[in-house]
Amino acid sequence: MQTVTPAELLRLDPSGAAPRLRISGEWTLPHYTLLEGQIAALRLPLPAAQTIDLSQLQALDTAGAALLVRLLGVERARALLNQPESLPAARLALLETVVSALENDQPEMPGKPSLTPLQMLADLGASMQRFAGQLLELLGFIGLILETLLRSLRHPRRWRVTALVVQMQATGLNAVPIIALLTFLVGCVVAFLGATVLERFGASIYTVALVALAFLREFGVLLTAILLAGRTASAFTAQIGSMKANEEIDAIRTLGLNPIELLVLPRVLALLVTLPLLTFVAMLAGILGGGLVCLLTLDISPTLFLSILHDIPARHFWVGISKAPLFAFLIAAIGCLQGFRVRGSAASVGEHTTSSVVQSIFVVILLDAVAALFFMEMHW
């Protein structure tokens, strides 16, 4: 029998009426690398009309059969099994085994399910049910916090003053720089935009009132609450969630202590104290940033700026500061609740930390929009 060199194991013969792919030589493991390179040089999959010539195939093992199936495709290789004259019986049996194994190993690609109107309604209903469940859980947790707070007020010896001071430092004092810097920059941006627009109408002087009203009523408390929702709510969830994952919450209950009184109340009370103070700092920083832009771009002197600011009614300040305790209570409650929902793994801690930030920011923005509409209708 004529020996076929490795270079002739696979070649395209264009001499006939139609191009013919000649498969020859020994398709065995020693030639695997060479065969793999030659197969990679072809454009796969082969055309449906491509003629395959197996008459010069001298040897075939499992590795070569796998490459042959890869070259021809599972369907065409299966078709060869129905042509006994194409290969000897032993090689056909080997090829059939390899084809069957490769067919079983191919993962089934799930078809993209088409969403019918009924399925869309079912998904919407499931989402609403989850939302209602989370809302009820939050309301129940808020009730538990209020009940524990009222019960602890009758027992001053059980007050966690040290924990309260520590949380006030963490949530309030340490947050002053970032709150002041951010609101100062936002105040500069608001004043610059206001001056750019109002200058067209010859009303640049009203930029002072724009900055003052924006920060006294909305931006001061809103920016502070959003920053604390990302900074403090996530910290509360991570701290309590890590304790839950390490079974420290169970240990606290075993010792006869109340986790709500020990862990939640200091955090809630600390945020109730620090968020209004941080809101006041944010108002001052934002107005200061707006005053700086007015001084540099509009030539409004600090004396004139303060004079215009003095004429703004104080009710705008009280409208803004009155929303701070509500936002503080909800941010702390959501952060602590998500911490108690952790289920004992690091992945769960990260998941609920993200959820606490998203929920806190959503609730803050939603309530701020509702409060803005209410105060506008009340002409406050």
Short mmCIF file of C-alpha atoms in Angstrom, two decimals:
data_model
loop_
_atom_site.label_atom_id
_atom_site.label_comp_id
_atom_site.label_asym_id
_atom_site.label_seq_id
_atom_site.Cartn_x
_atom_site.Cartn_y
_atom_site.Cartn_z
CA MET A 1 0.00 0.00 0.00
CA GLN A 2 1.30 3.42 -0.91
CA THR A 3 2.32 5.44 2.13
CA VAL A 4 0.75 8.91 2.36
CA THR A 5 2.93 11.66 3.76
CA PRO A 6 1.56 13.80 6.61
CA ALA A 7 1.23 16.82 4.34
CA GLU A 8 -1.31 14.84 2.23
CA LEU A 9 -3.65 13.87 5.07
CA LEU A 10 -6.18 16.50 4.03
CA ARG A 11 -6.26 18.40 0.75
CA LEU A 12 -8.71 20.02 -1.62
CA ASP A 13 -8.58 18.59 -5.15
CA PRO A 14 -10.00 21.03 -7.77
CA SER A 15 -9.23 18.79 -10.75
CA GLY A 16 -12.73 17.36 -11.14
CA ALA A 17 -15.98 18.97 -12.15
CA ALA A 18 -16.60 19.91 -8.51
CA PRO A 19 -13.92 20.49 -5.84
CA ARG A 20 -13.37 17.31 -3.85
CA LEU A 21 -11.98 17.13 -0.32
CA ARG A 22 -9.67 14.15 -0.16
CA ILE A 23 -9.15 12.58 3.27
CA SER A 24 -6.23 10.21 3.21
CA GLY A 25 -3.45 8.72 5.25
CA GLU A 26 -3.50 7.82 8.95
CA TRP A 27 -5.94 9.82 11.07
CA THR A 28 -4.45 8.76 14.35
CA LEU A 29 -3.16 10.35 17.53
CA PRO A 30 0.47 10.85 16.31
CA HIS A 31 -0.85 13.09 13.49
CA TYR A 32 -3.38 14.90 15.70
CA THR A 33 -1.55 18.26 15.81
CA LEU A 34 -0.97 18.31 12.03
CA LEU A 35 -4.58 17.37 11.33
CA GLU A 36 -5.89 19.99 13.71
CA GLY A 37 -3.85 22.68 11.96
CA GLN A 38 -5.06 21.63 8.52
CA ILE A 39 -8.69 21.55 9.68
CA ALA A 40 -8.31 25.00 11.20
CA ALA A 41 -7.09 26.29 7.81
CA LEU A 42 -10.37 25.28 6.17
CA ARG A 43 -13.50 27.36 6.32
CA LEU A 44 -15.87 25.45 8.56
CA PRO A 45 -18.57 24.37 8.27
CA LEU A 46 -18.07 22.80 4.87
CA PRO A 47 -20.53 23.67 2.11
CA ALA A 48 -23.47 21.27 1.80
CA ALA A 49 -22.48 20.37 -1.79
CA GLN A 50 -18.87 19.61 -0.87
CA THR A 51 -17.81 16.12 -2.02
CA ILE A 52 -15.88 14.03 0.52
CA ASP A 53 -13.48 11.27 -0.67
CA LEU A 54 -12.56 8.72 2.03
CA SER A 55 -11.18 6.06 -0.30
CA GLN A 56 -7.54 6.72 0.66
CA LEU A 57 -8.09 6.77 4.44
CA GLN A 58 -5.58 4.21 5.78
CA ALA A 59 -6.07 4.26 9.55
CA LEU A 60 -8.52 5.74 12.03
CA ASP A 61 -8.57 5.86 15.81
CA THR A 62 -10.70 7.69 18.38
CA ALA A 63 -8.72 10.95 18.16
CA GLY A 64 -8.87 10.92 14.36
CA ALA A 65 -12.58 10.09 14.40
CA ALA A 66 -13.25 13.07 16.69
CA LEU A 67 -11.38 15.35 14.25
CA LEU A 68 -13.26 13.83 11.35
CA VAL A 69 -16.60 14.54 13.00
CA ARG A 70 -15.43 18.09 13.72
CA LEU A 71 -14.50 18.51 10.07
CA LEU A 72 -17.64 17.04 8.57
CA GLY A 73 -20.15 18.01 11.21
CA VAL A 74 -22.34 15.66 13.22
CA GLU A 75 -25.10 15.44 10.62
CA ARG A 76 -22.82 14.63 7.69
CA ALA A 77 -20.83 12.16 9.80
CA ARG A 78 -24.12 10.50 10.75
CA ALA A 79 -24.97 10.30 7.06
CA LEU A 80 -21.70 8.40 6.41
CA LEU A 81 -22.91 5.67 8.76
CA ASN A 82 -25.71 4.93 6.30
CA GLN A 83 -23.17 4.38 3.50
CA PRO A 84 -21.40 1.08 4.26
CA GLU A 85 -19.29 1.34 1.13
CA SER A 86 -17.60 4.56 2.35
CA LEU A 87 -15.57 2.93 5.14
CA PRO A 88 -14.82 -0.56 6.44
CA ALA A 89 -17.20 -1.93 9.07
CA ALA A 90 -14.72 -1.52 11.95
CA ARG A 91 -14.11 2.13 11.16
CA LEU A 92 -17.83 2.75 10.72
CA ALA A 93 -18.46 1.27 14.19
CA LEU A 94 -15.76 3.48 15.69
CA LEU A 95 -17.14 6.54 13.92
CA GLU A 96 -20.66 5.75 15.12
CA THR A 97 -19.44 5.55 18.74
CA VAL A 98 -17.65 8.89 18.48
CA VAL A 99 -20.63 10.57 16.78
CA SER A 100 -22.99 9.32 19.48
CA ALA A 101 -20.67 10.55 22.24
CA LEU A 102 -20.29 13.98 20.66
CA GLU A 103 -24.05 14.28 20.14
CA ASN A 104 -24.67 13.61 23.82
CA ASP A 105 -22.00 16.13 24.87
CA GLN A 106 -23.45 19.00 22.85
CA PRO A 107 -25.36 21.34 25.20
CA GLU A 108 -28.91 22.06 24.23
CA MET A 109 -29.38 25.74 23.51
CA PRO A 110 -32.61 26.76 25.17
CA GLY A 111 -34.82 28.74 22.88
CA LYS A 112 -35.70 32.24 23.93
CA PRO A 113 -39.15 32.01 25.45
CA SER A 114 -41.68 34.28 23.88
CA LEU A 115 -43.44 36.43 26.43
CA THR A 116 -47.16 36.23 25.95
CA PRO A 117 -49.43 38.91 27.43
CA LEU A 118 -50.49 36.43 30.10
CA GLN A 119 -46.85 35.76 31.08
CA MET A 120 -46.13 39.49 31.19
CA LEU A 121 -49.07 39.98 33.53
CA ALA A 122 -47.84 37.08 35.66
CA ASP A 123 -44.35 38.62 35.90
CA LEU A 124 -45.87 41.98 36.79
CA GLY A 125 -48.00 40.37 39.45
CA ALA A 126 -45.01 38.54 40.92
CA SER A 127 -43.01 41.80 41.03
CA MET A 128 -45.87 43.60 42.76
CA GLN A 129 -46.19 40.75 45.23
CA ARG A 130 -42.47 40.95 46.08
CA PHE A 131 -42.72 44.73 46.44
CA ALA A 132 -45.73 44.42 48.73
CA GLY A 133 -43.94 41.80 50.82
CA GLN A 134 -40.86 44.00 51.23
CA LEU A 135 -43.06 47.00 52.11
CA LEU A 136 -44.94 45.03 54.75
CA GLU A 137 -41.67 43.72 56.15
CA LEU A 138 -40.30 47.27 56.38
CA LEU A 139 -43.46 48.52 58.10
CA GLY A 140 -43.29 45.66 60.57
CA PHE A 141 -39.63 46.39 61.30
CA ILE A 142 -40.43 50.11 61.81
CA GLY A 143 -43.15 49.10 64.28
CA LEU A 144 -40.67 46.87 66.11
CA ILE A 145 -38.18 49.74 66.35
CA LEU A 146 -40.80 52.13 67.73
CA GLU A 147 -42.02 49.56 70.24
CA THR A 148 -38.47 48.87 71.46
CA LEU A 149 -37.76 52.62 71.66
CA LEU A 150 -40.85 53.33 73.77
CA ARG A 151 -40.07 50.40 76.04
CA SER A 152 -36.44 51.46 76.53
CA LEU A 153 -37.42 55.04 77.41
CA ARG A 154 -38.83 53.79 80.69
CA HIS A 155 -35.49 52.22 81.66
CA PRO A 156 -32.68 54.83 81.42
CA ARG A 157 -30.12 52.33 82.67
CA ARG A 158 -30.53 50.33 79.48
CA TRP A 159 -29.69 53.26 77.20
CA ARG A 160 -26.61 52.59 75.05
CA VAL A 161 -25.03 56.03 75.35
CA THR A 162 -21.53 54.90 74.35
CA ALA A 163 -22.80 53.12 71.25
CA LEU A 164 -24.90 56.17 70.39
CA VAL A 165 -21.89 58.49 70.57
CA VAL A 166 -19.78 56.13 68.47
CA GLN A 167 -22.47 55.95 65.79
CA MET A 168 -22.90 59.72 65.83
CA GLN A 169 -19.21 60.13 65.18
CA ALA A 170 -19.24 57.54 62.38
CA THR A 171 -22.39 58.78 60.65
CA GLY A 172 -22.12 62.50 61.39
CA LEU A 173 -18.72 63.90 62.19
CA ASN A 174 -16.84 61.72 59.71
CA ALA A 175 -19.30 62.63 56.95
CA VAL A 176 -18.96 66.42 57.30
CA PRO A 177 -16.06 66.85 54.82
CA ILE A 178 -17.67 64.93 51.95
CA ILE A 179 -21.09 66.55 52.57
CA ALA A 180 -19.63 70.05 52.68
CA LEU A 181 -17.43 69.55 49.60
CA LEU A 182 -20.16 68.02 47.46
CA THR A 183 -22.83 70.57 48.31
CA PHE A 184 -20.34 73.43 47.86
CA LEU A 185 -19.59 72.23 44.33
CA VAL A 186 -23.26 71.70 43.54
CA GLY A 187 -23.97 75.21 44.82
CA CYS A 188 -21.35 76.56 42.42
CA VAL A 189 -22.92 74.67 39.53
CA VAL A 190 -26.46 75.82 40.36
CA ALA A 191 -25.34 79.46 40.66
CA PHE A 192 -23.40 79.28 37.40
CA LEU A 193 -26.34 77.79 35.51
CA GLY A 194 -28.75 80.27 37.07
CA ALA A 195 -26.52 83.18 36.18
CA THR A 196 -26.13 81.94 32.60
CA VAL A 197 -29.88 81.66 32.05
CA LEU A 198 -31.06 84.71 34.02
CA GLU A 199 -28.45 86.97 32.47
CA ARG A 200 -30.32 86.78 29.15
CA PHE A 201 -33.34 88.40 30.81
CA GLY A 202 -31.37 90.95 32.79
CA ALA A 203 -32.31 89.21 36.05
CA SER A 204 -28.92 87.98 37.24
CA ILE A 205 -29.60 89.34 40.71
CA TYR A 206 -32.21 86.61 41.23
CA THR A 207 -29.45 83.98 41.11
CA VAL A 208 -29.02 84.56 44.85
CA ALA A 209 -32.65 83.69 45.54
CA LEU A 210 -32.41 80.68 43.21
CA VAL A 211 -29.44 79.20 45.06
CA ALA A 212 -30.90 79.95 48.48
CA LEU A 213 -34.32 78.44 47.76
CA ALA A 214 -32.83 75.41 46.01
CA PHE A 215 -30.64 74.50 48.97
CA LEU A 216 -32.97 75.51 51.75
CA ARG A 217 -35.94 73.55 50.40
CA GLU A 218 -34.54 70.67 48.35
CA PHE A 219 -30.87 70.23 47.56
CA GLY A 220 -29.53 70.51 51.09
CA VAL A 221 -31.60 67.70 52.58
CA LEU A 222 -31.82 65.64 49.39
CA LEU A 223 -28.10 65.49 48.66
CA THR A 224 -27.31 64.79 52.30
CA ALA A 225 -29.86 61.97 52.48
CA ILE A 226 -28.63 60.39 49.24
CA LEU A 227 -25.01 60.51 50.41
CA LEU A 228 -25.91 58.97 53.75
CA ALA A 229 -28.02 56.34 52.00
CA GLY A 230 -24.93 55.26 50.08
CA ARG A 231 -22.48 55.75 52.92
CA THR A 232 -24.34 54.91 56.12
CA ALA A 233 -27.11 52.52 55.08
CA SER A 234 -24.56 50.29 53.39
CA ALA A 235 -22.36 50.39 56.50
CA PHE A 236 -25.29 49.41 58.73
CA THR A 237 -26.16 46.50 56.45
CA ALA A 238 -22.57 45.28 56.21
CA GLN A 239 -21.99 45.49 59.97
CA ILE A 240 -25.19 43.75 61.02
CA GLY A 241 -25.00 41.34 58.09
CA SER A 242 -21.49 40.24 59.05
CA MET A 243 -22.68 39.64 62.60
CA LYS A 244 -25.60 37.63 61.25
CA ALA A 245 -23.29 35.57 59.02
CA ASN A 246 -20.98 34.87 61.98
CA GLU A 247 -23.98 33.89 64.18
CA GLU A 248 -23.25 36.76 66.58
CA ILE A 249 -26.92 37.80 66.46
CA ASP A 250 -27.89 34.34 67.71
CA ALA A 251 -25.32 34.66 70.47
CA ILE A 252 -26.83 37.99 71.53
CA ARG A 253 -30.28 36.40 71.76
CA THR A 254 -28.83 33.46 73.69
CA LEU A 255 -27.45 35.90 76.28
CA GLY A 256 -30.95 37.28 76.78
CA LEU A 257 -30.26 40.59 75.04
CA ASN A 258 -32.46 42.29 72.46
CA PRO A 259 -30.65 42.80 69.12
CA ILE A 260 -33.01 45.65 68.21
CA GLU A 261 -32.18 47.51 71.41
CA LEU A 262 -28.50 46.70 71.22
CA LEU A 263 -27.77 47.21 67.50
CA VAL A 264 -30.62 49.09 65.85
CA LEU A 265 -31.65 51.82 68.30
CA PRO A 266 -28.18 53.43 68.60
CA ARG A 267 -27.91 53.61 64.83
CA VAL A 268 -31.42 55.00 64.33
CA LEU A 269 -31.05 57.61 67.07
CA ALA A 270 -27.60 58.60 65.85
CA LEU A 271 -28.89 59.22 62.34
CA LEU A 272 -31.90 61.12 63.69
CA VAL A 273 -29.47 63.52 65.35
CA THR A 274 -26.78 63.77 62.69
CA LEU A 275 -28.83 64.02 59.48
CA PRO A 276 -30.52 67.34 60.42
CA LEU A 277 -27.13 68.72 61.47
CA LEU A 278 -25.52 67.55 58.24
CA THR A 279 -28.43 69.05 56.31
CA PHE A 280 -27.72 72.41 57.94
CA VAL A 281 -24.04 72.08 56.98
CA ALA A 282 -25.07 71.20 53.42
CA MET A 283 -27.31 74.26 53.20
CA LEU A 284 -24.52 76.54 54.37
CA ALA A 285 -21.95 74.97 52.05
CA GLY A 286 -24.26 75.13 49.03
CA ILE A 287 -25.16 78.77 49.65
CA LEU A 288 -21.48 79.57 50.18
CA GLY A 289 -20.62 77.97 46.84
CA GLY A 290 -23.36 79.96 45.14
CA GLY A 291 -22.16 83.15 46.82
CA LEU A 292 -18.63 82.57 45.57
CA VAL A 293 -19.85 82.20 41.97
CA CYS A 294 -22.02 85.31 42.33
CA LEU A 295 -19.03 87.25 43.59
CA LEU A 296 -16.70 86.11 40.80
CA THR A 297 -19.06 86.15 37.81
CA LEU A 298 -21.85 88.61 38.68
CA ASP A 299 -19.93 91.08 40.86
CA ILE A 300 -22.45 90.64 43.65
CA SER A 301 -20.69 91.68 46.83
CA PRO A 302 -21.01 89.58 50.01
CA THR A 303 -22.94 92.44 51.64
CA LEU A 304 -25.52 92.49 48.85
CA PHE A 305 -25.64 88.70 48.82
CA LEU A 306 -26.38 88.57 52.55
CA SER A 307 -28.93 91.35 52.21
CA ILE A 308 -30.89 89.42 49.56
CA LEU A 309 -30.52 86.25 51.58
CA HIS A 310 -31.92 88.02 54.65
CA ASP A 311 -35.15 88.80 52.79
CA ILE A 312 -35.92 85.14 52.06
CA PRO A 313 -38.61 83.84 54.46
CA ALA A 314 -37.45 81.41 57.14
CA ARG A 315 -40.25 78.97 56.28
CA HIS A 316 -38.17 77.68 53.37
CA PHE A 317 -35.50 76.61 55.83
CA TRP A 318 -38.03 74.82 58.04
CA VAL A 319 -39.58 73.08 55.02
CA GLY A 320 -36.21 71.59 54.14
CA ILE A 321 -35.06 70.72 57.65
CA SER A 322 -38.40 69.11 58.54
CA LYS A 323 -37.77 66.30 56.02
CA ALA A 324 -34.42 65.35 57.52
CA PRO A 325 -35.68 63.29 60.53
CA LEU A 326 -38.04 61.27 58.31
CA PHE A 327 -35.29 60.51 55.83
CA ALA A 328 -32.90 59.63 58.66
CA PHE A 329 -35.32 57.19 60.26
CA LEU A 330 -36.09 55.41 56.98
CA ILE A 331 -32.44 55.19 55.89
CA ALA A 332 -31.43 53.66 59.22
CA ALA A 333 -34.40 51.28 59.28
CA ILE A 334 -33.77 50.02 55.74
CA GLY A 335 -30.05 49.59 56.36
CA CYS A 336 -30.58 47.61 59.57
CA LEU A 337 -33.41 45.52 58.12
CA GLN A 338 -31.28 44.44 55.16
CA GLY A 339 -28.54 43.47 57.59
CA PHE A 340 -30.92 41.17 59.48
CA ARG A 341 -31.99 39.58 56.18
CA VAL A 342 -28.47 38.29 55.43
CA ARG A 343 -28.39 34.49 55.17
CA GLY A 344 -24.91 33.53 56.31
CA SER A 345 -22.58 34.06 53.35
CA ALA A 346 -20.35 36.79 51.98
CA ALA A 347 -22.39 36.87 48.76
CA SER A 348 -25.55 37.49 50.77
CA VAL A 349 -23.87 40.37 52.62
CA GLY A 350 -22.92 42.03 49.34
CA GLU A 351 -26.35 41.45 47.82
CA HIS A 352 -28.24 42.97 50.75
CA THR A 353 -25.76 45.85 51.04
CA THR A 354 -26.50 46.78 47.45
CA SER A 355 -30.21 46.36 48.06
CA SER A 356 -30.14 48.66 51.09
CA VAL A 357 -28.47 51.46 49.12
CA VAL A 358 -30.89 51.15 46.20
CA GLN A 359 -33.96 51.00 48.42
CA SER A 360 -32.81 53.90 50.61
CA ILE A 361 -32.12 56.19 47.66
CA PHE A 362 -35.42 55.22 46.02
CA VAL A 363 -37.42 55.91 49.19
CA VAL A 364 -35.64 59.23 49.78
CA ILE A 365 -36.29 60.53 46.26
CA LEU A 366 -39.88 59.28 46.27
CA LEU A 367 -40.74 60.89 49.60
CA ASP A 368 -38.97 64.11 48.62
CA ALA A 369 -41.09 64.33 45.46
CA VAL A 370 -44.29 63.69 47.43
CA ALA A 371 -43.28 66.26 50.07
CA ALA A 372 -42.47 68.84 47.38
CA LEU A 373 -45.93 68.43 45.85
CA PHE A 374 -47.58 68.62 49.27
CA PHE A 375 -45.75 71.78 50.32
CA MET A 376 -46.47 73.38 46.96
CA GLU A 377 -50.18 72.68 47.25
CA MET A 378 -50.17 74.02 50.82
CA HIS A 379 -48.33 77.19 49.61
CA TRP A 380 -45.63 76.68 52.23
#
